[in-house]
Tab-separated table of C-alpha atoms in Angstrom:
chain	number	residue	atom	x	y	z
A	206	MET	CA	1.347	15.465	14.873
A	207	GLN	CA	2.665	13.194	11.864
A	208	THR	CA	4.128	9.488	12.600
A	209	LYS	CA	7.736	8.776	11.395
A	210	ILE	CA	8.105	6.035	9.194
A	211	ILE	CA	11.952	5.105	8.856
A	212	THR	CA	12.156	3.064	5.742
A	213	PRO	CA	14.178	-0.249	6.053
A	214	VAL	CA	17.017	-0.242	3.489
A	215	THR	CA	16.924	-2.724	0.780
A	216	ARG	CA	19.761	-3.927	-2.030
A	217	ARG	CA	18.007	-1.142	-4.424
A	218	ASP	CA	18.941	1.828	-1.571
A	219	PHE	CA	22.494	0.193	-1.770
A	220	LEU	CA	22.950	0.526	-5.332
A	221	ALA	CA	21.273	4.233	-5.738
A	222	ALA	CA	23.271	5.486	-2.927
A	223	GLY	CA	26.489	4.612	-3.963
A	224	THR	CA	29.418	2.868	-1.776
A	225	GLY	CA	29.797	5.831	1.014
A	226	LEU	CA	25.999	5.691	2.240
A	227	ALA	CA	25.882	2.038	1.684
A	228	ALA	CA	28.841	1.772	3.948
A	229	ALA	CA	26.701	3.472	6.271
A	230	ALA	CA	23.051	1.613	5.724
A	231	PHE	CA	23.519	-0.153	9.082
A	232	SER	CA	22.849	2.490	10.761
A	233	PRO	CA	19.209	2.402	11.512
A	234	HIS	CA	18.945	6.094	11.436
A	235	VAL	CA	20.447	6.973	7.935
A	236	PHE	CA	16.878	7.025	6.243
A	237	ALA	CA	15.176	8.864	8.933
A	238	PHE	CA	15.433	12.050	7.140
A	239	LYS	CA	12.570	10.904	4.417
A	240	LYS	CA	9.305	12.935	5.186
A	241	PRO	CA	7.047	10.545	6.590
A	242	LYS	CA	3.410	9.848	4.536
A	243	GLU	CA	0.130	11.222	5.797
A	244	ARG	CA	-1.090	8.102	4.192
A	245	LEU	CA	0.043	4.878	2.632
A	246	GLY	CA	-1.072	3.875	-0.999
A	247	VAL	CA	-2.609	0.859	-1.844
A	248	ALA	CA	-2.700	-1.144	-4.986
A	249	LEU	CA	-5.421	-3.388	-5.373
A	250	VAL	CA	-4.459	-7.218	-7.055
A	251	GLY	CA	-7.513	-8.716	-8.867
A	252	LEU	CA	-10.326	-7.014	-9.769
A	253	GLY	CA	-13.359	-8.781	-8.734
A	254	TYR	CA	-16.427	-8.368	-7.060
A	255	TYR	CA	-14.783	-7.699	-3.375
A	256	SER	CA	-12.477	-5.546	-4.766
A	257	THR	CA	-14.757	-3.594	-7.121
A	258	ASP	CA	-17.910	-3.589	-5.213
A	259	LEU	CA	-16.435	-3.515	-1.685
A	260	LEU	CA	-12.844	-2.413	-1.243
A	261	ALA	CA	-12.331	0.485	-4.145
A	262	PRO	CA	-15.884	2.050	-2.644
A	263	ALA	CA	-14.200	1.601	1.037
A	264	LEU	CA	-11.030	3.135	-0.101
A	265	GLN	CA	-12.793	6.370	-0.588
A	266	LYS	CA	-13.488	6.371	2.794
A	267	THR	CA	-10.195	5.824	4.277
A	268	LYS	CA	-8.411	8.200	6.269
A	269	ASN	CA	-4.473	6.342	6.349
A	270	CYS	CA	-4.593	4.927	3.340
A	271	TYR	CA	-5.656	5.148	-0.836
A	272	LEU	CA	-6.501	3.643	-3.612
A	273	ALA	CA	-3.139	4.401	-5.327
A	274	GLY	CA	-3.147	1.444	-7.957
A	275	ILE	CA	-4.260	-1.775	-9.348
A	276	VAL	CA	-3.132	-5.117	-10.902
A	277	SER	CA	-5.447	-6.512	-13.644
A	278	GLY	CA	-4.885	-9.169	-16.590
A	279	THR	CA	-7.802	-7.204	-17.594
A	280	ALA	CA	-7.201	-4.223	-20.294
A	281	ASP	CA	-10.570	-3.019	-20.676
A	282	LYS	CA	-11.548	-3.654	-16.787
A	283	ALA	CA	-7.977	-1.558	-16.119
A	284	GLU	CA	-8.889	1.305	-18.390
A	285	VAL	CA	-12.331	1.557	-16.587
A	286	TRP	CA	-11.116	1.843	-13.172
A	287	LYS	CA	-8.924	4.287	-14.394
A	288	LYS	CA	-11.186	6.668	-15.220
A	289	LYS	CA	-13.542	5.999	-12.409
A	290	TYR	CA	-10.997	6.471	-9.762
A	291	GLY	CA	-8.203	8.860	-11.803
A	292	ILE	CA	-5.642	6.231	-11.255
A	293	PRO	CA	-2.373	7.201	-13.051
A	294	ASP	CA	-1.312	5.280	-15.781
A	295	LYS	CA	2.180	4.156	-14.542
A	296	ASN	CA	0.504	2.426	-11.281
A	297	ILE	CA	-1.186	0.159	-12.960
A	298	TYR	CA	0.175	-3.167	-13.785
A	299	THR	CA	-0.330	-6.574	-15.314
A	300	TYR	CA	0.722	-10.081	-13.444
A	301	ALA	CA	3.200	-10.249	-16.062
A	302	ASN	CA	4.756	-6.736	-15.027
A	303	PHE	CA	3.691	-6.849	-11.547
A	304	ASP	CA	7.407	-7.127	-9.992
A	305	GLN	CA	8.101	-3.536	-11.392
A	306	ILE	CA	5.651	-2.405	-9.023
A	307	ALA	CA	9.329	-2.315	-6.676
A	308	ASN	CA	10.242	0.681	-8.503
A	309	ASN	CA	6.553	2.908	-7.406
A	310	PRO	CA	7.123	5.044	-4.309
A	311	ASP	CA	3.026	5.353	-5.087
A	312	ILE	CA	2.462	2.124	-3.741
A	313	ASP	CA	3.170	1.406	0.215
A	314	ILE	CA	0.559	-1.415	0.076
A	315	VAL	CA	-0.358	-4.563	-1.924
A	316	TYR	CA	-3.907	-6.022	-1.226
A	317	VAL	CA	-3.741	-9.471	-2.845
A	318	VAL	CA	-7.666	-10.102	-3.691
A	319	LEU	CA	-7.554	-13.395	-5.470
A	320	PRO	CA	-8.337	-16.892	-5.499
A	321	PRO	CA	-6.467	-18.319	-2.419
A	322	SER	CA	-4.097	-20.238	-4.524
A	323	MET	CA	-2.697	-17.642	-6.099
A	324	HIS	CA	-2.199	-15.937	-2.527
A	325	LYS	CA	1.468	-17.676	-1.617
A	326	GLU	CA	2.629	-16.077	-4.780
A	327	TYR	CA	1.737	-12.496	-4.886
A	328	THR	CA	2.173	-12.157	-1.392
A	329	ILE	CA	5.794	-13.381	-1.464
A	330	ARG	CA	6.476	-10.966	-4.968
A	331	ALA	CA	4.726	-8.234	-2.817
A	332	ALA	CA	7.320	-8.377	0.274
A	333	LYS	CA	10.234	-9.043	-2.075
A	334	ALA	CA	9.356	-6.035	-4.193
A	335	GLY	CA	9.840	-3.848	-0.808
A	336	LYS	CA	5.935	-3.230	-0.382
A	337	HIS	CA	3.800	-4.517	3.197
A	338	VAL	CA	0.839	-6.903	2.248
A	339	PHE	CA	-3.133	-7.233	3.080
A	340	CYS	CA	-4.151	-10.855	2.468
A	341	GLU	CA	-7.722	-12.098	1.683
A	342	LYS	CA	-8.367	-14.806	3.731
A	343	PRO	CA	-8.713	-17.727	3.765
A	344	MET	CA	-4.752	-16.884	4.028
A	345	ALA	CA	-3.580	-20.080	1.712
A	346	LEU	CA	-3.833	-23.602	0.781
A	347	ASN	CA	-2.015	-25.108	3.700
A	348	VAL	CA	-0.127	-24.359	6.670
A	349	ARG	CA	3.218	-24.988	4.188
A	350	GLU	CA	1.890	-21.866	2.091
A	351	CYS	CA	1.034	-19.438	5.115
A	352	GLU	CA	4.810	-20.286	6.472
A	353	GLU	CA	6.380	-19.211	3.695
A	354	MET	CA	4.255	-16.031	3.185
A	355	ILE	CA	4.981	-15.198	6.888
A	356	ARG	CA	8.774	-15.474	6.572
A	357	ALA	CA	8.798	-13.598	3.421
A	358	CYS	CA	7.144	-10.470	4.839
A	359	LYS	CA	9.942	-10.739	7.916
A	360	ASP	CA	12.668	-11.111	5.816
A	361	ASN	CA	11.840	-8.581	3.606
A	362	ARG	CA	10.796	-6.443	7.172
A	363	ARG	CA	7.607	-6.026	5.618
A	364	SER	CA	4.020	-6.179	7.411
A	365	LEU	CA	1.746	-8.478	6.783
A	366	ALA	CA	-2.211	-8.388	7.651
A	367	ILE	CA	-4.950	-10.875	6.838
A	368	GLY	CA	-8.332	-9.155	5.956
A	369	TYR	CA	-10.474	-10.591	8.839
A	370	ARG	CA	-12.594	-7.835	8.851
A	371	CYS	CA	-14.427	-8.943	11.592
A	372	GLN	CA	-11.822	-8.837	13.839
A	373	HIS	CA	-11.862	-5.422	13.521
A	374	ASP	CA	-16.242	-4.687	14.046
A	375	PRO	CA	-16.912	-3.861	17.663
A	376	ASN	CA	-19.536	-6.293	17.841
A	377	THR	CA	-17.124	-8.962	17.242
A	378	GLN	CA	-14.773	-7.430	19.555
A	379	GLU	CA	-17.577	-7.807	22.074
A	380	PHE	CA	-18.186	-11.396	22.458
A	381	MET	CA	-14.358	-11.649	22.102
A	382	ARG	CA	-14.409	-9.686	25.517
A	383	ILE	CA	-16.630	-11.751	27.465
A	384	ALA	CA	-14.910	-14.815	26.679
A	385	ARG	CA	-11.372	-13.290	27.747
A	386	GLU	CA	-13.360	-11.375	30.241
A	387	LYS	CA	-15.497	-14.215	31.754
A	388	SER	CA	-18.688	-11.677	32.141
A	389	LEU	CA	-20.681	-14.540	31.578
A	390	GLY	CA	-18.923	-17.258	33.223
A	391	LYS	CA	-17.581	-20.256	31.727
A	392	VAL	CA	-18.225	-21.099	27.391
A	393	GLN	CA	-20.267	-24.206	27.472
A	394	LEU	CA	-21.489	-24.466	23.808
A	395	ILE	CA	-21.071	-22.899	20.990
A	396	SER	CA	-23.439	-22.759	17.716
A	397	CYS	CA	-22.253	-20.877	14.449
A	398	ALA	CA	-23.005	-21.119	11.019
A	399	ALA	CA	-22.019	-19.039	7.816
A	400	GLY	CA	-22.972	-19.363	4.552
A	401	TYR	CA	-25.026	-18.769	0.919
A	402	LYS	CA	-25.726	-20.338	-1.999
A	403	GLU	CA	-23.442	-20.877	-4.551
A	404	SER	CA	-24.637	-21.334	-7.912
A	405	ARG	CA	-22.141	-20.517	-10.433
A	406	ALA	CA	-20.120	-23.978	-11.886
A	407	ASP	CA	-17.606	-22.111	-13.658
A	408	ASN	CA	-16.976	-19.849	-10.147
A	409	TRP	CA	-13.357	-20.535	-8.594
A	410	LYS	CA	-15.414	-21.018	-5.786
A	411	VAL	CA	-15.955	-24.355	-6.370
A	412	ARG	CA	-12.630	-25.298	-7.307
A	413	ARG	CA	-10.680	-27.084	-4.818
A	414	SER	CA	-7.458	-26.667	-6.779
A	415	MET	CA	-8.521	-22.769	-6.458
A	416	GLY	CA	-9.039	-22.991	-2.921
A	417	GLY	CA	-12.823	-23.171	-3.269
A	418	GLY	CA	-14.945	-24.863	-1.284
A	419	ALA	CA	-17.833	-24.220	1.641
A	420	MET	CA	-14.945	-24.789	4.366
A	421	TYR	CA	-12.420	-22.465	2.830
A	422	ASP	CA	-14.840	-19.718	1.599
A	423	MET	CA	-17.227	-20.026	4.256
A	424	GLY	CA	-16.194	-21.987	6.733
A	425	VAL	CA	-13.574	-20.314	8.286
A	426	TYR	CA	-16.144	-17.375	9.010
A	427	ALA	CA	-17.733	-20.262	11.295
A	428	LEU	CA	-14.530	-21.338	12.191
A	429	GLN	CA	-13.684	-17.497	13.004
A	430	GLY	CA	-16.850	-17.313	15.277
A	431	ALA	CA	-16.134	-20.314	17.267
A	432	ARG	CA	-12.422	-19.971	18.018
A	433	LEU	CA	-13.098	-16.274	18.752
A	434	ALA	CA	-16.022	-17.085	21.168
A	435	ALA	CA	-14.580	-20.096	22.862
A	436	GLY	CA	-11.568	-17.387	23.567
A	437	GLU	CA	-9.260	-20.300	23.312
A	438	GLU	CA	-8.101	-23.055	20.833
A	439	PRO	CA	-9.133	-26.327	19.970
A	440	VAL	CA	-7.176	-29.696	20.981
A	441	SER	CA	-9.809	-32.282	18.645
A	442	LEU	CA	-12.474	-32.628	15.893
A	443	THR	CA	-14.565	-34.107	13.827
A	444	ALA	CA	-16.242	-33.521	10.256
A	445	GLN	CA	-18.420	-33.904	7.416
A	446	HIS	CA	-18.937	-32.971	4.113
A	447	VAL	CA	-22.455	-32.758	2.117
A	448	VAL	CA	-22.899	-32.674	-1.763
A	449	ASN	CA	-26.686	-31.877	-2.820
A	450	ARG	CA	-25.712	-30.502	-6.268
A	451	PRO	CA	-22.789	-32.471	-7.388
A	452	GLU	CA	-23.140	-30.895	-10.972
A	453	ILE	CA	-22.006	-27.816	-9.350
A	454	PHE	CA	-20.028	-29.356	-6.910
A	455	ARG	CA	-17.714	-31.678	-8.745
A	456	GLU	CA	-14.706	-31.303	-6.528
A	457	ALA	CA	-15.736	-29.132	-3.482
A	458	ASP	CA	-17.388	-29.435	-0.693
A	459	GLU	CA	-21.037	-27.910	-0.654
A	460	ILE	CA	-21.457	-27.552	2.871
A	461	THR	CA	-19.223	-28.722	5.740
A	462	HIS	CA	-20.755	-29.228	9.246
A	463	PHE	CA	-17.812	-29.795	11.792
A	464	GLN	CA	-17.373	-29.990	15.814
A	465	LEU	CA	-14.601	-28.522	17.680
A	466	HIS	CA	-13.796	-29.468	21.505
A	467	PHE	CA	-11.697	-26.681	23.353
A	468	PRO	CA	-9.580	-27.598	26.562
A	469	SER	CA	-12.211	-25.694	28.986
A	470	GLY	CA	-14.502	-28.503	27.560
A	471	ALA	CA	-16.274	-26.694	25.772
A	472	VAL	CA	-17.884	-27.923	22.594
A	473	ALA	CA	-18.597	-25.907	19.013
A	474	SER	CA	-21.061	-27.015	16.113
A	475	CYS	CA	-20.570	-25.221	13.334
A	476	THR	CA	-21.518	-24.923	9.764
A	477	GLY	CA	-19.906	-23.513	6.723
A	478	SER	CA	-22.281	-23.540	3.692
A	479	HIS	CA	-22.533	-22.727	0.104
A	480	GLY	CA	-25.809	-24.493	0.053
A	481	ILE	CA	-27.631	-22.578	2.806
A	482	ASN	CA	-28.072	-19.024	3.573
A	483	THR	CA	-27.099	-18.354	7.414
A	484	ASN	CA	-24.910	-16.517	9.376
A	485	PHE	CA	-25.668	-16.945	13.694
A	486	LEU	CA	-23.966	-17.194	16.501
A	487	LYS	CA	-24.873	-18.726	19.699
A	488	VAL	CA	-23.083	-19.402	22.882
A	489	ASN	CA	-24.420	-20.793	26.159
A	490	TYR	CA	-22.101	-19.805	29.230
A	491	ASP	CA	-22.635	-21.037	32.512
A	492	LYS	CA	-24.011	-17.946	33.850
A	493	GLY	CA	-26.016	-17.133	30.194
A	494	SER	CA	-26.382	-16.403	26.922
A	495	LEU	CA	-25.644	-14.703	23.751
A	496	HIS	CA	-27.262	-14.850	20.327
A	497	MET	CA	-25.771	-12.631	17.352
A	498	ASP	CA	-27.717	-12.753	14.029
A	499	ASN	CA	-25.773	-11.572	11.864
A	500	PHE	CA	-22.003	-12.311	13.394
A	501	SER	CA	-20.093	-11.738	9.985
A	502	ALA	CA	-21.943	-9.910	7.759
A	503	TYR	CA	-20.752	-6.767	5.772
A	504	GLU	CA	-22.404	-4.666	7.926
A	505	ASN	CA	-25.381	-4.845	10.666
A	506	ASN	CA	-24.054	-7.187	12.620
A	507	LYS	CA	-25.527	-7.079	15.983
A	508	GLY	CA	-27.243	-9.736	19.031
A	509	GLN	CA	-28.620	-9.975	22.313
A	510	SER	CA	-26.967	-10.922	25.549
A	511	THR	CA	-27.752	-11.610	28.912
A	512	LEU	CA	-25.712	-8.407	29.706
A	513	GLY	CA	-27.751	-6.104	27.074
A	514	GLU	CA	-28.031	-5.309	23.227
A	515	ILE	CA	-24.558	-5.757	21.312
A	516	ASN	CA	-24.855	-3.331	18.596
A	517	PHE	CA	-22.402	-0.920	17.160
A	518	PRO	CA	-23.106	0.389	14.435
A	519	VAL	CA	-20.072	0.205	11.806
A	520	ASP	CA	-20.355	3.004	9.019
A	521	ASN	CA	-18.154	0.511	6.750
A	522	GLN	CA	-16.256	-2.798	7.610
A	523	GLN	CA	-13.686	-2.782	5.113
A	524	ALA	CA	-12.729	0.959	5.648
A	525	LYS	CA	-12.129	0.529	9.664
A	526	GLN	CA	-10.067	-3.018	8.519
A	527	MET	CA	-7.875	-1.061	6.449
A	528	ASP	CA	-7.450	2.176	8.063
A	529	GLU	CA	-6.301	0.171	11.521
A	530	ASP	CA	-4.220	-1.949	9.267
A	531	ALA	CA	-2.630	1.200	7.632
A	532	LEU	CA	-2.164	2.708	10.924
A	533	SER	CA	-0.290	-0.513	12.000
A	534	ILE	CA	2.348	0.040	9.584
A	535	MET	CA	2.556	3.927	10.024
A	536	GLN	CA	3.275	3.774	13.934
A	537	ASN	CA	5.728	0.115	13.561
A	538	LYS	CA	2.827	-2.305	15.398
A	539	PRO	CA	1.952	-5.285	15.357
A	540	GLN	CA	-1.102	-5.948	12.787
A	541	LEU	CA	-4.342	-6.697	14.587
A	542	VAL	CA	-4.606	-9.730	12.458
A	543	PRO	CA	-1.038	-10.953	11.529
A	544	GLY	CA	-0.214	-14.100	9.272
A	545	GLU	CA	-0.056	-15.997	12.242
A	546	GLU	CA	-3.537	-15.675	12.762
A	547	GLY	CA	-4.398	-17.018	9.774
A	548	MET	CA	-2.264	-20.024	9.778
A	549	ARG	CA	-4.073	-20.742	12.847
A	550	ASP	CA	-7.333	-21.462	10.601
A	551	ILE	CA	-5.670	-22.984	8.044
A	552	ARG	CA	-4.229	-25.415	10.557
A	553	ILE	CA	-7.697	-26.426	11.476
A	554	VAL	CA	-8.977	-26.212	8.001
A	555	GLU	CA	-6.659	-29.102	6.982
A	556	ALA	CA	-7.632	-30.981	10.171
A	557	ILE	CA	-11.111	-30.599	8.977
A	558	TYR	CA	-10.772	-32.178	5.286
A	559	GLN	CA	-8.509	-34.671	7.115
A	560	ALA	CA	-11.541	-35.512	9.629
A	561	ALA	CA	-14.472	-35.260	7.130
A	562	LYS	CA	-11.940	-37.822	4.961
A	563	SER	CA	-11.444	-40.014	7.855
A	564	GLY	CA	-14.497	-40.378	9.651
A	565	GLY	CA	-12.938	-40.341	12.717
A	566	THR	CA	-11.278	-37.434	15.432
A	567	VAL	CA	-8.552	-35.221	14.305
A	568	LYS	CA	-6.568	-34.185	17.869
A	569	LEU	CA	-4.600	-31.067	17.379
A	570	ALA	CA	-1.104	-30.394	18.407
């Protein structure tokens, strides 16, 4: 059975429909006669590694959405994508003419896959163009930007999902369940780390002004791991930055260690790194323990707890994420990972940088 989509009325609808229909447009049923789509069209904004090697291939496996368009500042790259995926010229945009996407019914969702410093701008422009938004993590540079993104999507009655693929992974959902149901009792101690060795001195990931740095990039995975494993929000934290290669990390943190304190008394020791290859989550409960290695990789996340093995194979994380987020839009249901969740992390990330700079403890509201 197909899911009915009721398209919100926009200013464009008023102008196109004429005064008679415009006068009646406040009825929620005016556009109910539109045939619902079986699949939603996705336009990828930014054709770097993540779009090229992961999202585009994943969109060949999705059931609820498909690769409908692209946005790129490089004509040669756009031409390659056009030929590889059969993308029509009318669905290929540059950053200069991006706003014309508002007139394209093929594109329902804009997936923002740009450096974090550009997330706010293109999320807001997409929402104003009448498109739903998927936005990669980290959501933005600061809480103020997150708030503006959330407000723009709400004002334009568009959905906003943050690309936390791991929350769609049943292996992550299992350690979240253990915390939620207290299957092994109270959480006491969490250790979590995510990192790889970044050696590109000219990459945006080592430029703090573009949203680079270990904490924004990999530290968010460790932060997510700790928050989700604890099943509660931290109330205070301390943090330390480490830079071992100043010739590369001239303005951004290479490694960030941070310690979270939770209201239940649980403590988390975490690391986000661009200098060490690491990916694990360990949790001690008062009735057992859990160890996942890997816990936030693109595939093969698995582990063991006192309750047994945690190993739920996932064919493709990104495909699962986008399919579930698209289905939420089609069914007019809340997103699994909405903008508010992305903003929770950014609020803590800001506090981590403050604590590392001051050398003291930062309390969280």
